PDB file of C-alpha atoms in Angstrom:
ATOM      1  CA  SER A 997       0.000   0.000   0.000  1.00 54.00           C
ATOM      2  CA  GLN A 998       1.064   3.546  -0.569  1.00 69.00           C
ATOM      3  CA  GLU A 999       2.275   5.306   2.571  1.00 84.00           C
ATOM      4  CA  LEU A1000       1.412   8.705   1.137  1.00 90.00           C
ATOM      5  CA  GLU A1001      -1.830   9.062  -0.752  1.00 93.00           C
ATOM      6  CA  GLN A1002      -2.456  12.143  -2.837  1.00 95.00           C
ATOM      7  CA  SER A1003      -5.846  13.194  -4.089  1.00 95.00           C
ATOM      8  CA  PRO A1004      -6.998  13.872  -6.614  1.00 96.00           C
ATOM      9  CA  GLN A1005      -4.649  12.104  -9.022  1.00 94.00           C
ATOM     10  CA  SER A1006      -5.457  14.679 -11.668  1.00 95.00           C
ATOM     11  CA  LEU A1007      -7.304  17.935 -11.708  1.00 96.00           C
ATOM     12  CA  ILE A1008      -8.535  20.199 -14.496  1.00 97.00           C
ATOM     13  CA  VAL A1009      -9.418  23.675 -13.295  1.00 97.00           C
ATOM     14  CA  GLN A1010     -10.531  26.766 -15.121  1.00 97.00           C
ATOM     15  CA  GLU A1011      -8.136  29.684 -14.867  1.00 97.00           C
ATOM     16  CA  GLY A1012      -8.999  31.907 -11.946  1.00 97.00           C
ATOM     17  CA  LYS A1013     -10.629  29.183  -9.874  1.00 97.00           C
ATOM     18  CA  ASN A1014      -9.391  27.920  -6.529  1.00 97.00           C
ATOM     19  CA  LEU A1015      -8.305  24.347  -5.938  1.00 97.00           C
ATOM     20  CA  THR A1016      -7.097  22.030  -3.186  1.00 97.00           C
ATOM     21  CA  ILE A1017      -4.800  19.017  -3.289  1.00 98.00           C
ATOM     22  CA  ASN A1018      -4.580  16.639  -0.348  1.00 97.00           C
ATOM     23  CA  CYS A1019      -1.830  14.399   0.939  1.00 95.00           C
ATOM     24  CA  THR A1020      -2.634  11.785   3.583  1.00 94.00           C
ATOM     25  CA  SER A1021      -0.163   9.569   5.372  1.00 90.00           C
ATOM     26  CA  SER A1022      -0.803   6.098   6.729  1.00 88.00           C
ATOM     27  CA  LYS A1023       2.118   6.483   9.125  1.00 83.00           C
ATOM     28  CA  THR A1024       3.279   9.076  11.611  1.00 79.00           C
ATOM     29  CA  LEU A1025       4.451  12.241   9.926  1.00 75.00           C
ATOM     30  CA  TYR A1026       7.624  13.966  11.036  1.00 73.00           C
ATOM     31  CA  GLY A1027       7.660  16.621   8.395  1.00 80.00           C
ATOM     32  CA  LEU A1028       6.001  17.246   5.077  1.00 87.00           C
ATOM     33  CA  TYR A1029       7.278  18.834   1.886  1.00 90.00           C
ATOM     34  CA  TRP A1030       5.470  20.057  -1.174  1.00 94.00           C
ATOM     35  CA  TYR A1031       7.224  20.077  -4.520  1.00 94.00           C
ATOM     36  CA  LYS A1032       6.127  21.116  -7.971  1.00 95.00           C
ATOM     37  CA  GLN A1033       7.374  19.412 -11.107  1.00 92.00           C
ATOM     38  CA  LYS A1034       6.962  20.507 -14.670  1.00 86.00           C
ATOM     39  CA  TYR A1035       6.527  17.528 -16.952  1.00 77.00           C
ATOM     40  CA  GLY A1036       9.830  15.666 -17.401  1.00 74.00           C
ATOM     41  CA  GLU A1037      11.777  18.188 -15.353  1.00 80.00           C
ATOM     42  CA  GLY A1038      13.210  18.351 -11.867  1.00 84.00           C
ATOM     43  CA  LEU A1039      11.342  19.067  -8.661  1.00 89.00           C
ATOM     44  CA  ILE A1040      11.023  22.582  -7.347  1.00 89.00           C
ATOM     45  CA  PHE A1041      10.684  23.002  -3.606  1.00 88.00           C
ATOM     46  CA  LEU A1042       7.533  24.877  -2.559  1.00 92.00           C
ATOM     47  CA  MET A1043       7.113  24.529   1.184  1.00 89.00           C
ATOM     48  CA  MET A1044       8.061  22.540   4.233  1.00 88.00           C
ATOM     49  CA  LEU A1045       5.711  21.979   7.165  1.00 89.00           C
ATOM     50  CA  GLN A1046       6.928  20.526  10.410  1.00 81.00           C
ATOM     51  CA  LYS A1047       4.479  21.305  13.159  1.00 75.00           C
ATOM     52  CA  GLY A1048       0.850  20.384  13.524  1.00 77.00           C
ATOM     53  CA  GLY A1049      -1.370  23.276  12.571  1.00 81.00           C
ATOM     54  CA  GLU A1050       1.412  24.980  10.700  1.00 86.00           C
ATOM     55  CA  GLU A1051       0.375  26.953   7.664  1.00 89.00           C
ATOM     56  CA  LYS A1052       2.646  28.516   5.075  1.00 90.00           C
ATOM     57  CA  SER A1053       2.018  30.630   2.030  1.00 91.00           C
ATOM     58  CA  HIS A1054       4.027  31.417  -1.048  1.00 84.00           C
ATOM     59  CA  GLU A1055       2.399  33.799  -3.502  1.00 86.00           C
ATOM     60  CA  LYS A1056      -1.005  32.243  -4.171  1.00 92.00           C
ATOM     61  CA  ILE A1057      -0.183  28.820  -2.762  1.00 95.00           C
ATOM     62  CA  THR A1058      -0.986  27.916   0.846  1.00 96.00           C
ATOM     63  CA  ALA A1059      -0.230  24.643   2.582  1.00 95.00           C
ATOM     64  CA  LYS A1060      -1.423  23.390   5.961  1.00 93.00           C
ATOM     65  CA  LEU A1061      -0.434  20.449   8.101  1.00 91.00           C
ATOM     66  CA  ASP A1062      -2.966  18.616  10.242  1.00 88.00           C
ATOM     67  CA  GLU A1063      -0.863  16.351  12.420  1.00 81.00           C
ATOM     68  CA  LYS A1064      -3.836  14.602  14.047  1.00 84.00           C
ATOM     69  CA  LYS A1065      -5.249  13.566  10.709  1.00 83.00           C
ATOM     70  CA  GLN A1066      -1.735  12.992   9.340  1.00 88.00           C
ATOM     71  CA  GLN A1067      -2.719  15.071   6.398  1.00 91.00           C
ATOM     72  CA  SER A1068      -1.619  18.131   4.499  1.00 94.00           C
ATOM     73  CA  SER A1069      -3.530  20.232   2.024  1.00 95.00           C
ATOM     74  CA  LEU A1070      -2.205  22.528  -0.679  1.00 97.00           C
ATOM     75  CA  HIS A1071      -4.535  25.296  -1.745  1.00 97.00           C
ATOM     76  CA  ILE A1072      -4.106  27.478  -4.819  1.00 97.00           C
ATOM     77  CA  THR A1073      -6.104  30.673  -5.028  1.00 96.00           C
ATOM     78  CA  ALA A1074      -7.075  32.222  -8.364  1.00 96.00           C
ATOM     79  CA  SER A1075      -5.189  29.639 -10.413  1.00 96.00           C
ATOM     80  CA  GLN A1076      -3.044  30.706 -13.358  1.00 96.00           C
ATOM     81  CA  PRO A1077      -1.523  28.796 -16.286  1.00 95.00           C
ATOM     82  CA  SER A1078       1.850  28.953 -14.514  1.00 94.00           C
ATOM     83  CA  HIS A1079       0.417  26.748 -11.776  1.00 95.00           C
ATOM     84  CA  ALA A1080       0.055  23.806 -14.149  1.00 95.00           C
ATOM     85  CA  GLY A1081       2.271  20.821 -13.448  1.00 95.00           C
ATOM     86  CA  ILE A1082       2.619  17.886 -11.108  1.00 94.00           C
ATOM     87  CA  TYR A1083       2.422  18.530  -7.384  1.00 96.00           C
ATOM     88  CA  LEU A1084       4.159  16.037  -5.157  1.00 94.00           C
ATOM     89  CA  CYS A1085       4.058  15.700  -1.432  1.00 94.00           C
ATOM     90  CA  GLY A1086       7.027  14.139   0.306  1.00 90.00           C
ATOM     91  CA  ALA A1087       7.226  13.215   3.942  1.00 84.00           C
ATOM     92  CA  VAL A1088       9.566  11.954   6.554  1.00 74.00           C
ATOM     93  CA  LEU A1089       7.837   8.830   7.813  1.00 72.00           C
ATOM     94  CA  ASP A1090       8.569   6.345  10.539  1.00 65.00           C
ATOM     95  CA  LEU A1091       9.025   3.299   8.355  1.00 59.00           C
ATOM     96  CA  GLY A1092      10.770   1.230  11.013  1.00 59.00           C
ATOM     97  CA  GLY A1093      14.100   1.149   9.224  1.00 55.00           C
ATOM     98  CA  GLY A1094      15.031   0.930   5.562  1.00 48.00           C
ATOM     99  CA  ALA A1095      15.150   3.935   3.289  1.00 47.00           C
ATOM    100  CA  ASP A1096      16.129   7.263   4.717  1.00 57.00           C
ATOM    101  CA  GLY A1097      14.889  10.482   3.271  1.00 65.00           C
ATOM    102  CA  LEU A1098      11.561  11.346   1.833  1.00 74.00           C
ATOM    103  CA  THR A1099       8.719   9.081   0.855  1.00 83.00           C
ATOM    104  CA  PHE A1100       6.734  10.620  -1.976  1.00 89.00           C
ATOM    105  CA  GLY A1101       3.121  10.478  -3.030  1.00 91.00           C
ATOM    106  CA  LYS A1102       2.358   9.614  -6.650  1.00 92.00           C
ATOM    107  CA  GLY A1103       1.610  13.188  -7.534  1.00 93.00           C
ATOM    108  CA  THR A1104      -1.351  15.266  -8.652  1.00 95.00           C
ATOM    109  CA  HIS A1105      -1.449  16.391 -12.276  1.00 95.00           C
ATOM    110  CA  LEU A1106      -2.882  19.886 -12.447  1.00 96.00           C
ATOM    111  CA  ILE A1107      -4.118  21.340 -15.729  1.00 96.00           C
ATOM    112  CA  ILE A1108      -5.311  24.918 -15.922  1.00 96.00           C
ATOM    113  CA  GLN A1109      -7.816  25.652 -18.662  1.00 95.00           C
ATOM    114  CA  PRO A1110      -7.868  29.183 -20.086  1.00 90.00           C
TER     115      PRO A1110
ATOM    116  CA  GLU B1395      24.685  29.228  -8.737  1.00 84.00           C
ATOM    117  CA  ALA B1396      23.782  26.544  -6.213  1.00 81.00           C
ATOM    118  CA  GLN B1397      22.627  23.492  -8.075  1.00 91.00           C
ATOM    119  CA  VAL B1398      22.544  19.763  -8.597  1.00 95.00           C
ATOM    120  CA  THR B1399      23.656  18.678 -12.048  1.00 96.00           C
ATOM    121  CA  GLN B1400      23.110  15.368 -13.768  1.00 96.00           C
ATOM    122  CA  ASN B1401      24.589  13.952 -16.937  1.00 97.00           C
ATOM    123  CA  PRO B1402      23.483  12.855 -19.367  1.00 96.00           C
ATOM    124  CA  ARG B1403      19.994  14.333 -19.470  1.00 94.00           C
ATOM    125  CA  TYR B1404      18.835  11.775 -22.006  1.00 95.00           C
ATOM    126  CA  LEU B1405      20.217   8.332 -22.784  1.00 96.00           C
ATOM    127  CA  ILE B1406      19.090   5.476 -24.974  1.00 96.00           C
ATOM    128  CA  THR B1407      21.048   2.269 -24.557  1.00 96.00           C
ATOM    129  CA  VAL B1408      20.753  -1.463 -25.043  1.00 96.00           C
ATOM    130  CA  THR B1409      20.338  -4.272 -22.554  1.00 97.00           C
ATOM    131  CA  GLY B1410      23.545  -5.249 -20.815  1.00 96.00           C
ATOM    132  CA  LYS B1411      25.664  -2.261 -21.758  1.00 96.00           C
ATOM    133  CA  LYS B1412      27.101  -0.743 -18.586  1.00 97.00           C
ATOM    134  CA  LEU B1413      26.348   2.919 -18.016  1.00 97.00           C
ATOM    135  CA  THR B1414      26.934   5.614 -15.433  1.00 98.00           C
ATOM    136  CA  VAL B1415      24.785   8.634 -14.689  1.00 98.00           C
ATOM    137  CA  THR B1416      26.747  11.330 -12.940  1.00 98.00           C
ATOM    138  CA  CYS B1417      25.448  13.629 -10.234  1.00 98.00           C
ATOM    139  CA  SER B1418      27.266  16.596  -8.780  1.00 98.00           C
ATOM    140  CA  GLN B1419      26.286  19.274  -6.265  1.00 97.00           C
ATOM    141  CA  ASN B1420      28.110  22.488  -5.404  1.00 96.00           C
ATOM    142  CA  MET B1421      26.418  23.212  -2.069  1.00 94.00           C
ATOM    143  CA  ASN B1422      28.721  21.176   0.174  1.00 94.00           C
ATOM    144  CA  HIS B1423      25.799  18.925   1.070  1.00 94.00           C
ATOM    145  CA  GLU B1424      26.511  15.788   3.052  1.00 93.00           C
ATOM    146  CA  TYR B1425      23.417  13.884   2.015  1.00 92.00           C
ATOM    147  CA  MET B1426      22.813  12.718  -1.536  1.00 94.00           C
ATOM    148  CA  SER B1427      20.209  10.411  -2.961  1.00 93.00           C
ATOM    149  CA  TRP B1428      18.985   8.814  -6.181  1.00 96.00           C
ATOM    150  CA  TYR B1429      15.315   8.368  -7.088  1.00 94.00           C
ATOM    151  CA  ARG B1430      13.529   6.910 -10.042  1.00 95.00           C
ATOM    152  CA  GLN B1431      10.145   8.142 -11.173  1.00 92.00           C
ATOM    153  CA  ASP B1432       7.722   5.885 -13.000  1.00 91.00           C
ATOM    154  CA  PRO B1433       4.107   6.438 -14.071  1.00 85.00           C
ATOM    155  CA  GLY B1434       1.708   5.184 -11.433  1.00 82.00           C
ATOM    156  CA  LEU B1435       4.516   4.486  -8.967  1.00 86.00           C
ATOM    157  CA  GLY B1436       5.764   7.975  -8.193  1.00 85.00           C
ATOM    158  CA  LEU B1437       9.263   8.674  -6.904  1.00 89.00           C
ATOM    159  CA  ARG B1438      11.100   5.796  -5.272  1.00 91.00           C
ATOM    160  CA  GLN B1439      14.462   5.991  -3.598  1.00 90.00           C
ATOM    161  CA  ILE B1440      17.225   3.810  -5.059  1.00 94.00           C
ATOM    162  CA  TYR B1441      20.265   4.564  -2.920  1.00 94.00           C
ATOM    163  CA  TYR B1442      21.346   7.299  -0.573  1.00 92.00           C
ATOM    164  CA  SER B1443      24.557   8.500   1.013  1.00 94.00           C
ATOM    165  CA  MET B1444      24.909  10.240   4.360  1.00 90.00           C
ATOM    166  CA  ASN B1445      28.494  11.273   3.712  1.00 92.00           C
ATOM    167  CA  VAL B1446      31.667  10.346   1.865  1.00 94.00           C
ATOM    168  CA  GLU B1447      32.212   6.583   1.705  1.00 93.00           C
ATOM    169  CA  VAL B1448      28.816   5.930   3.344  1.00 93.00           C
ATOM    170  CA  THR B1449      26.062   4.553   1.114  1.00 94.00           C
ATOM    171  CA  ASP B1450      22.842   2.660   1.876  1.00 91.00           C
ATOM    172  CA  LYS B1451      20.075   0.966  -0.038  1.00 91.00           C
ATOM    173  CA  GLY B1452      16.771   2.690  -0.556  1.00 88.00           C
ATOM    174  CA  ASP B1453      13.483   1.126  -1.583  1.00 86.00           C
ATOM    175  CA  VAL B1454      14.523  -0.207  -5.001  1.00 93.00           C
ATOM    176  CA  PRO B1455      18.295  -0.811  -5.089  1.00 95.00           C
ATOM    177  CA  GLU B1456      18.332  -3.977  -7.230  1.00 96.00           C
ATOM    178  CA  GLY B1457      20.320  -3.568 -10.432  1.00 97.00           C
ATOM    179  CA  TYR B1458      22.052  -0.379  -9.313  1.00 98.00           C
ATOM    180  CA  LYS B1459      25.319   0.584  -7.685  1.00 98.00           C
ATOM    181  CA  VAL B1460      26.550   3.887  -6.330  1.00 98.00           C
ATOM    182  CA  SER B1461      29.753   5.309  -4.970  1.00 97.00           C
ATOM    183  CA  ARG B1462      30.608   8.359  -2.881  1.00 97.00           C
ATOM    184  CA  LYS B1463      34.330   8.957  -3.088  1.00 97.00           C
ATOM    185  CA  GLU B1464      33.979  12.727  -2.968  1.00 96.00           C
ATOM    186  CA  LYS B1465      31.423  14.859  -1.197  1.00 96.00           C
ATOM    187  CA  ARG B1466      30.176  16.577  -4.325  1.00 97.00           C
ATOM    188  CA  ASN B1467      29.727  13.529  -6.582  1.00 98.00           C
ATOM    189  CA  PHE B1468      27.347  10.593  -6.352  1.00 98.00           C
ATOM    190  CA  PRO B1469      27.298   8.565  -9.584  1.00 98.00           C
ATOM    191  CA  LEU B1470      24.630   5.954 -10.296  1.00 98.00           C
ATOM    192  CA  ILE B1471      25.946   2.854 -12.036  1.00 98.00           C
ATOM    193  CA  LEU B1472      23.933   0.317 -13.975  1.00 97.00           C
ATOM    194  CA  GLU B1473      26.264  -2.638 -14.531  1.00 96.00           C
ATOM    195  CA  SER B1474      23.899  -4.530 -16.819  1.00 97.00           C
ATOM    196  CA  PRO B1475      20.861  -2.390 -17.647  1.00 97.00           C
ATOM    197  CA  SER B1476      17.560  -4.070 -18.407  1.00 97.00           C
ATOM    198  CA  PRO B1477      14.370  -2.670 -19.990  1.00 97.00           C
ATOM    199  CA  ASN B1478      12.654  -2.454 -16.588  1.00 97.00           C
ATOM    200  CA  GLN B1479      15.212   0.198 -15.665  1.00 98.00           C
ATOM    201  CA  THR B1480      13.781   2.512 -18.290  1.00 97.00           C
ATOM    202  CA  SER B1481      12.757   5.456 -16.168  1.00 96.00           C
ATOM    203  CA  LEU B1482      13.286   9.085 -15.219  1.00 95.00           C
ATOM    204  CA  TYR B1483      16.083   9.362 -12.665  1.00 96.00           C
ATOM    205  CA  PHE B1484      16.622  12.182 -10.198  1.00 95.00           C
ATOM    206  CA  CYS B1485      19.563  12.952  -8.007  1.00 96.00           C
ATOM    207  CA  ALA B1486      18.963  15.023  -4.877  1.00 93.00           C
ATOM    208  CA  SER B1487      21.062  16.489  -2.104  1.00 93.00           C
ATOM    209  CA  SER B1488      20.520  18.140   1.252  1.00 90.00           C
ATOM    210  CA  PHE B1489      22.622  19.514   4.085  1.00 88.00           C
ATOM    211  CA  THR B1490      22.382  16.656   6.501  1.00 78.00           C
ATOM    212  CA  THR B1491      19.848  13.856   6.442  1.00 72.00           C
ATOM    213  CA  GLY B1492      17.128  13.242   3.906  1.00 60.00           C
ATOM    214  CA  SER B1493      14.615  14.870   6.211  1.00 63.00           C
ATOM    215  CA  ASN B1494      15.922  18.283   5.261  1.00 71.00           C
ATOM    216  CA  GLU B1495      14.867  20.145   2.168  1.00 80.00           C
ATOM    217  CA  GLN B1496      16.253  18.224  -0.764  1.00 85.00           C
ATOM    218  CA  PHE B1497      17.481  19.958  -3.886  1.00 90.00           C
ATOM    219  CA  PHE B1498      16.794  17.992  -7.024  1.00 92.00           C
ATOM    220  CA  GLY B1499      18.709  17.718 -10.250  1.00 93.00           C
ATOM    221  CA  PRO B1500      16.973  18.202 -13.612  1.00 92.00           C
ATOM    222  CA  GLY B1501      16.537  14.476 -14.220  1.00 93.00           C
ATOM    223  CA  THR B1502      17.957  11.883 -16.590  1.00 96.00           C
ATOM    224  CA  ARG B1503      15.595  10.107 -18.917  1.00 95.00           C
ATOM    225  CA  LEU B1504      16.935   6.614 -19.560  1.00 97.00           C
ATOM    226  CA  THR B1505      15.589   4.188 -22.139  1.00 97.00           C
ATOM    227  CA  VAL B1506      16.927   0.633 -22.189  1.00 97.00           C
ATOM    228  CA  LEU B1507      16.067  -1.275 -25.357  1.00 96.00           C
TER     229      LEU B1507
END
């Protein structure tokens, strides 16, 4: 099973509309990262959330961390074509040994329609 | 400019022909990592390195080797590539452990015929 579930998997939104992407963990979260990826390119760091209830904003993108629900949401206000891409959440999870570093969700493909 | 570089960016090869994908960072980061990204599977960690001469397996290490002889370089080696290693590969680095913000390279798209 996937430790980090992102929803929706894909999203088509009309330009100017708001949208929300969710990332839910099946294991205890120790920190959560949001990245954006343009198709076939590298990942661009957006935000890092470490404490429950923490909320951060960057331009029109806001992310929150709900530690109790082990969930984070990414909200884009008044979407623009430049927001299109793949949004990935990555988290530090207690996996009981094995890989260090971030575990990633499968990503949310965001398309902005003019 | 602080960055992670990968070479080559694109590679088409044949089964069994050894290849190396290089990764270099100029930020004096201790931690470096390799991921592969596949449709429907997301990003999965292959190998990581906490410091020079220290490497460990990630989630999907089979068929890959790495080395960390210098702090800045972390090459990914495929001794005998197979078609199931066709993927998009990313190198990443961060100051200390993988729990810190990781800086990603631009990716290497590998096709194994």
